[in-house]
Amino acid sequence: MKIIIATILPLSLFAASFNAPMQKYIDELKVQAKNSDSSFVDFSVKRGEKIFTSVHVGKRGKKISCASCHSLNLKANGKNIHTNKVLKPLAPSVNSARLTVVKDTKKWLRRNFKDVYVRAGTAKEKGDVLYFINSK
Ligand code: HEC
């Protein structure tokens, strides 16, 4: 028993891991990313950070970034700039419900990429930004 605990515990300390359904979604995104670019290897936290923080002329014709609603500090509350509603932190380290339900993640990525980029995110962009959020 002790041996089992000793081997399982360190694995659970990897903050950047996803639950099984989310990992399956990440793997699907990897296949899609590889299909559109054969040199693709893996998603990148660094590219994801740029996707999250860079400012674009959004759907409503105004400058906006993902951080406009979710805050540059992902461990803090955000505020939906369109409705003024408080958003709970995106960082899974402080909000364990984040990035756990594939359906919700897909739905909000679809909406939120439209808000900021006025188009759907590519598989590579979605994977990158999910790695970034999950690193927080
Ligand atoms: C106009 C405000 C707004 C902007 C801009 C925005 N979001 Fe969101 N986002 C929301 C709202 C509202 C929700 C749903 C409520 C919630 O989960 O707090 C949400 C939820 C999410 C979720 C779901 C997380 C989960 O598992 O619960 C992810 C992932 C996400 N956003 C990523 C992004 C990314 C990436 C961008 C930039 C491309 C972005 N958001 C830009 C408002 C925004």
Coordinates of N, CA and C and ligand atoms in Angstrom, one line a residue:
M1 N 0.8 -1.2 0.0 CA 0.0 0.0 0.0 C 0.9 1.3 0.0
K2 N 1.9 1.2 0.9 CA 2.7 2.4 1.0 C 3.4 2.7 -0.4
I3 N 3.8 1.6 -1.0 CA 4.5 1.8 -2.3 C 3.6 2.5 -3.3
I4 N 2.3 2.0 -3.3 CA 1.4 2.6 -4.3 C 1.2 4.1 -4.0
I5 N 1.0 4.5 -2.8 CA 0.8 5.9 -2.5 C 2.1 6.7 -2.9
A6 N 3.2 6.1 -2.6 CA 4.4 6.8 -2.9 C 4.6 7.0 -4.4
T7 N 4.1 6.1 -5.2 CA 4.2 6.3 -6.7 C 3.1 7.2 -7.3
I8 N 1.9 7.1 -6.7 CA 0.8 7.9 -7.2 C 0.9 9.4 -6.9
L9 N 1.3 9.7 -5.6 CA 1.3 11.0 -5.1 C 2.2 12.0 -6.0
P10 N 3.4 11.6 -6.4 CA 4.2 12.6 -7.1 C 3.5 13.0 -8.5
L11 N 2.8 12.0 -9.1 CA 2.1 12.3 -10.3 C 1.0 13.4 -10.2
S12 N 0.3 13.3 -9.0 CA -0.8 14.3 -8.8 C -0.2 15.7 -8.6
L13 N 1.1 15.8 -8.3 CA 1.7 17.1 -8.1 C 2.0 17.9 -9.4
F14 N 1.9 17.2 -10.5 CA 2.1 17.9 -11.8 C 0.9 18.8 -12.1
A15 N 1.0 20.0 -11.8 CA -0.1 21.0 -11.9 C -0.6 21.1 -13.4
A16 N 0.3 20.8 -14.3 CA -0.1 21.0 -15.7 C -0.8 19.9 -16.4
S17 N -1.1 18.8 -15.6 CA -1.8 17.7 -16.3 C -3.3 18.0 -16.4
F18 N -4.0 17.4 -17.3 CA -5.4 17.5 -17.6 C -6.1 16.2 -17.1
N19 N -7.4 16.3 -16.8 CA -8.1 15.1 -16.5 C -8.3 14.3 -17.8
A20 N -8.7 13.0 -17.6 CA -8.7 12.1 -18.8 C -9.5 12.6 -20.0
P21 N -10.8 13.1 -19.8 CA -11.5 13.6 -20.9 C -10.9 14.8 -21.6
M22 N -10.3 15.7 -20.8 CA -9.7 16.9 -21.3 C -8.4 16.5 -22.1
Q23 N -7.7 15.5 -21.6 CA -6.5 15.0 -22.3 C -6.8 14.4 -23.6
K24 N -8.0 13.8 -23.7 CA -8.5 13.2 -24.9 C -8.7 14.4 -25.9
Y25 N -9.4 15.4 -25.5 CA -9.6 16.6 -26.3 C -8.3 17.2 -26.8
I26 N -7.3 17.3 -25.9 CA -6.0 17.9 -26.2 C -5.4 17.0 -27.3
D27 N -5.5 15.7 -27.2 CA -4.9 14.8 -28.1 C -5.6 14.9 -29.5
E28 N -6.9 15.2 -29.5 CA -7.6 15.4 -30.8 C -7.1 16.7 -31.4
L29 N -6.9 17.7 -30.6 CA -6.4 19.0 -31.1 C -5.0 18.8 -31.7
K30 N -4.2 17.9 -31.1 CA -2.8 17.7 -31.6 C -2.9 17.0 -32.9
V31 N -3.8 16.1 -33.1 CA -3.9 15.4 -34.4 C -4.3 16.4 -35.5
Q32 N -5.3 17.3 -35.2 CA -5.7 18.3 -36.1 C -4.5 19.3 -36.4
A33 N -3.8 19.7 -35.4 CA -2.7 20.7 -35.6 C -1.6 20.0 -36.5
K34 N -1.4 18.8 -36.2 CA -0.4 18.0 -37.0 C -0.8 17.9 -38.5
N35 N -2.1 17.7 -38.6 CA -2.7 17.5 -40.0 C -2.5 18.8 -40.8
S36 N -2.6 20.0 -40.1 CA -2.5 21.2 -40.9 C -1.0 21.7 -41.0
D37 N -0.1 21.2 -40.1 CA 1.3 21.6 -40.2 C 2.1 20.4 -39.7
S38 N 2.8 19.7 -40.7 CA 3.5 18.5 -40.4 C 4.7 18.7 -39.4
S39 N 5.1 20.0 -39.3 CA 6.3 20.3 -38.4 C 5.8 20.5 -37.0
F40 N 4.5 20.4 -36.8 CA 3.9 20.6 -35.4 C 4.4 19.5 -34.5
V41 N 4.9 19.9 -33.3 CA 5.3 18.9 -32.3 C 4.4 18.9 -31.1
D42 N 4.3 20.0 -30.4 CA 3.4 20.1 -29.2 C 2.9 21.5 -29.0
F43 N 1.9 21.7 -28.2 CA 1.4 23.0 -27.9 C 2.5 23.7 -27.0
S44 N 2.3 25.0 -26.9 CA 3.3 25.8 -26.2 C 2.7 26.8 -25.3
V45 N 3.1 26.8 -24.0 CA 2.6 27.8 -23.0 C 2.9 29.2 -23.5
K46 N 4.1 29.3 -24.0 CA 4.6 30.7 -24.4 C 3.7 31.2 -25.6
R47 N 3.4 30.4 -26.6 CA 2.6 30.9 -27.7 C 1.2 31.2 -27.1
G48 N 0.7 30.3 -26.2 CA -0.6 30.5 -25.6 C -0.7 31.8 -24.8
E49 N 0.4 32.2 -24.1 CA 0.4 33.4 -23.4 C 0.2 34.6 -24.3
K50 N 0.8 34.5 -25.5 CA 0.7 35.6 -26.5 C -0.8 35.6 -27.0
I51 N -1.4 34.5 -27.3 CA -2.8 34.4 -27.7 C -3.7 35.0 -26.7
F52 N -3.4 34.8 -25.4 CA -4.2 35.2 -24.3 C -4.1 36.7 -24.1
T53 N -2.9 37.2 -24.2 CA -2.6 38.6 -23.8 C -2.6 39.6 -24.9
S54 N -2.5 39.2 -26.2 CA -2.4 40.1 -27.3 C -3.7 40.8 -27.6
V55 N -3.7 42.1 -28.0 CA -4.9 42.9 -28.2 C -5.3 42.9 -29.6
H56 N -6.6 42.8 -29.9 CA -7.1 42.7 -31.3 C -8.3 43.6 -31.4
V57 N -8.7 44.0 -32.6 CA -10.0 44.7 -32.8 C -11.0 43.6 -32.8
G58 N -11.8 43.5 -31.8 CA -12.8 42.4 -31.6 C -14.0 42.5 -32.4
K59 N -15.0 41.6 -32.0 CA -16.2 41.5 -32.7 C -17.0 42.8 -32.7
R60 N -16.9 43.6 -31.6 CA -17.7 44.8 -31.5 C -16.9 46.0 -32.0
G61 N -15.8 45.8 -32.7 CA -15.0 46.9 -33.3 C -14.1 47.6 -32.3
K62 N -14.0 47.1 -31.1 CA -13.1 47.7 -30.1 C -12.0 46.8 -29.7
K63 N -10.9 47.4 -29.2 CA -9.7 46.7 -28.9 C -10.0 45.8 -27.7
I64 N -9.6 44.5 -27.8 CA -10.0 43.6 -26.7 C -9.0 42.4 -26.7
S65 N -8.7 41.8 -25.6 CA -7.9 40.6 -25.5 C -8.6 39.6 -24.6
C66 N -8.2 38.4 -24.5 CA -8.8 37.4 -23.6 C -8.7 38.0 -22.1
A67 N -7.6 38.7 -21.9 CA -7.4 39.3 -20.5 C -8.3 40.4 -20.2
S68 N -9.0 41.0 -21.2 CA -9.9 42.1 -21.0 C -11.0 41.6 -20.0
C69 N -11.5 40.4 -20.2 CA -12.5 39.8 -19.3 C -11.9 39.0 -18.2
H70 N -10.8 38.2 -18.5 CA -10.3 37.2 -17.6 C -9.2 37.8 -16.7
S71 N -8.7 39.0 -17.0 CA -7.7 39.6 -16.2 C -6.3 39.0 -16.6
L72 N -5.3 39.9 -16.5 CA -3.9 39.4 -16.8 C -3.4 38.5 -15.7
N73 N -4.0 38.6 -14.5 CA -3.7 37.7 -13.4 C -4.8 36.7 -13.4
L74 N -4.5 35.5 -14.0 CA -5.5 34.4 -14.1 C -6.0 33.9 -12.8
K75 N -5.2 34.2 -11.7 CA -5.6 33.7 -10.4 C -6.6 34.6 -9.7
A76 N -6.8 35.8 -10.3 CA -7.8 36.7 -9.8 C -9.1 36.6 -10.5
N77 N -10.1 37.2 -9.9 CA -11.4 37.3 -10.6 C -11.3 38.2 -11.8
G78 N -12.1 37.9 -12.8 CA -12.2 38.8 -14.0 C -13.5 39.4 -14.0
K79 N -13.7 40.2 -15.0 CA -15.1 40.9 -15.2 C -15.4 40.9 -16.6
N80 N -16.6 40.3 -16.9 CA -17.1 40.4 -18.3 C -17.3 41.8 -18.7
I81 N -16.5 42.3 -19.6 CA -16.6 43.7 -20.0 C -17.9 44.1 -20.7
H82 N -18.7 43.1 -21.2 CA -19.9 43.3 -21.9 C -21.1 43.3 -20.9
T83 N -21.0 42.5 -19.8 CA -22.2 42.4 -18.9 C -21.9 42.9 -17.5
N84 N -20.6 43.2 -17.3 CA -20.1 43.6 -15.9 C -20.2 42.5 -14.9
K85 N -20.5 41.3 -15.3 CA -20.5 40.2 -14.3 C -19.1 39.8 -13.9
V86 N -19.0 39.4 -12.6 CA -17.7 38.9 -12.1 C -17.5 37.5 -12.7
L87 N -16.2 37.3 -13.1 CA -15.9 35.9 -13.6 C -14.9 35.3 -12.6
K88 N -15.2 34.1 -12.3 CA -14.2 33.4 -11.3 C -12.9 33.2 -12.0
P89 N -11.8 33.1 -11.2 CA -10.5 32.9 -11.8 C -10.4 31.8 -12.8
L90 N -9.6 32.0 -13.9 CA -9.5 30.9 -14.9 C -8.4 29.9 -14.5
A91 N -7.5 30.3 -13.6 CA -6.4 29.4 -13.2 C -6.9 28.2 -12.5
P92 N -6.6 27.0 -13.0 CA -7.0 25.8 -12.3 C -6.4 25.6 -10.9
S93 N -5.2 26.3 -10.7 CA -4.6 26.1 -9.4 C -5.4 26.8 -8.3
V94 N -6.2 27.8 -8.6 CA -7.1 28.4 -7.6 C -8.6 28.1 -7.8
N95 N -8.9 27.6 -9.0 CA -10.3 27.3 -9.3 C -10.3 25.9 -10.0
S96 N -10.5 24.8 -9.2 CA -10.3 23.5 -9.7 C -11.3 23.0 -10.7
A97 N -12.4 23.8 -10.8 CA -13.5 23.4 -11.8 C -13.0 23.8 -13.2
R98 N -12.0 24.6 -13.4 CA -11.6 25.1 -14.7 C -11.0 23.9 -15.5
L99 N -11.2 24.0 -16.8 CA -10.7 23.0 -17.8 C -10.9 21.6 -17.3
T100 N -12.1 21.3 -16.8 CA -12.4 19.9 -16.5 C -13.5 19.4 -17.3
V101 N -14.4 20.2 -17.9 CA -15.5 19.7 -18.7 C -15.3 20.2 -20.2
V102 N -15.1 19.1 -21.0 CA -14.7 19.4 -22.4 C -15.8 20.2 -23.1
K103 N -17.1 19.9 -22.9 CA -18.2 20.6 -23.6 C -18.1 22.1 -23.3
D104 N -17.9 22.5 -22.0 CA -17.8 23.9 -21.6 C -16.6 24.6 -22.2
T105 N -15.5 23.9 -22.2 CA -14.3 24.4 -22.7 C -14.4 24.7 -24.2
K106 N -15.0 23.8 -24.9 CA -15.2 24.0 -26.4 C -16.1 25.2 -26.6
K107 N -17.2 25.2 -25.9 CA -18.2 26.2 -26.1 C -17.6 27.6 -25.9
W108 N -16.9 27.8 -24.8 CA -16.4 29.1 -24.4 C -15.2 29.5 -25.3
L109 N -14.4 28.5 -25.7 CA -13.3 28.9 -26.7 C -13.9 29.3 -28.0
R110 N -15.0 28.7 -28.4 CA -15.7 29.1 -29.7 C -16.2 30.5 -29.5
R111 N -16.9 30.8 -28.5 CA -17.5 32.2 -28.3 C -16.4 33.2 -28.1
N112 N -15.4 32.8 -27.2 CA -14.4 33.8 -26.8 C -13.4 34.1 -28.0
F113 N -13.1 33.2 -28.8 CA -12.2 33.5 -29.9 C -13.0 34.4 -30.9
K114 N -14.3 34.2 -31.0 CA -15.1 35.1 -31.9 C -15.1 36.5 -31.3
D115 N -15.2 36.6 -30.0 CA -15.2 38.0 -29.4 C -13.9 38.7 -29.7
V116 N -12.8 38.0 -29.6 CA -11.5 38.7 -29.6 C -10.9 38.6 -31.0
Y117 N -10.9 37.5 -31.7 CA -10.3 37.3 -33.0 C -11.2 37.3 -34.2
V118 N -12.5 37.5 -33.9 CA -13.6 37.6 -34.9 C -13.5 36.4 -35.9
R119 N -13.1 35.2 -35.4 CA -13.1 34.0 -36.1 C -12.9 32.8 -35.1
A120 N -13.0 31.6 -35.5 CA -12.8 30.5 -34.7 C -11.3 30.3 -34.4
G121 N -10.9 29.8 -33.3 CA -9.5 29.5 -33.1 C -9.1 28.3 -33.9
T122 N -7.8 28.2 -34.3 CA -7.3 27.0 -34.9 C -7.1 26.0 -33.8
A123 N -6.9 24.7 -34.2 CA -6.6 23.7 -33.2 C -5.3 24.0 -32.5
K124 N -4.3 24.5 -33.2 CA -3.0 24.9 -32.6 C -3.2 26.0 -31.6
E125 N -4.0 27.0 -32.0 CA -4.2 28.2 -31.0 C -5.0 27.7 -29.8
K126 N -6.0 26.8 -30.0 CA -6.8 26.4 -28.8 C -5.9 25.6 -27.9
G127 N -5.1 24.7 -28.4 CA -4.2 23.9 -27.6 C -3.2 24.7 -26.9
D128 N -2.6 25.7 -27.6 CA -1.6 26.6 -27.0 C -2.2 27.3 -25.8
V129 N -3.4 27.9 -26.0 CA -4.0 28.7 -25.0 C -4.5 27.9 -23.8
L130 N -4.9 26.6 -24.1 CA -5.3 25.7 -23.0 C -4.0 25.3 -22.2
Y131 N -2.9 25.1 -22.8 CA -1.6 24.8 -22.1 C -1.3 26.0 -21.2
F132 N -1.5 27.2 -21.8 CA -1.1 28.4 -21.0 C -2.0 28.5 -19.8
I133 N -3.3 28.4 -20.0 CA -4.3 28.5 -18.8 C -4.0 27.5 -17.8
N134 N -3.7 26.3 -18.3 CA -3.5 25.1 -17.4 C -2.1 25.3 -16.6
S135 N -1.3 26.1 -17.1 CA 0.0 26.3 -16.4 C -0.1 27.3 -15.2
K136 N -1.3 27.9 -15.1 CA -1.6 28.9 -14.0 C -2.2 28.3 -12.8
Ligands
HEC1 C1 -16.2 39.4 -23.4 C2 -15.6 38.7 -22.2 C3 -14.7 37.5 -22.5 C4 -13.5 37.5 -23.3 C5 -12.9 38.6 -24.1 C6 -13.0 36.2 -23.2 N1 -13.8 35.4 -22.3 FE1 -13.4 33.5 -21.8 N2 -15.2 33.4 -20.8 C7 -16.1 34.5 -20.6 C8 -17.3 34.0 -20.0 C9 -18.5 34.9 -19.7 C10 -17.1 32.7 -19.6 C11 -18.1 31.7 -18.9 C12 -18.2 32.1 -17.5 C13 -17.1 31.5 -16.7 O1 -16.7 30.3 -17.0 O2 -16.5 32.2 -15.9 C14 -15.7 32.3 -20.2 C15 -15.2 31.1 -20.0 C16 -14.0 30.7 -20.6 C17 -13.4 29.4 -20.5 C18 -14.0 28.2 -19.8 C19 -13.2 27.7 -18.7 C20 -13.8 26.6 -17.9 O3 -13.4 25.4 -18.1 O4 -14.6 26.9 -17.1 C21 -12.2 29.4 -21.2 C22 -11.2 28.3 -21.4 C23 -12.0 30.8 -21.7 N3 -13.1 31.5 -21.3 C24 -11.0 31.2 -22.4 C25 -10.9 32.4 -23.1 C26 -9.9 32.8 -24.1 C27 -8.8 31.8 -24.6 C28 -10.2 34.0 -24.5 C29 -9.5 34.8 -25.6 C30 -9.5 34.2 -27.0 C31 -11.3 34.5 -23.7 N4 -11.7 33.5 -22.9 C32 -11.9 35.7 -23.8 C33 -15.8 35.8 -21.1 C34 -14.8 36.2 -21.9

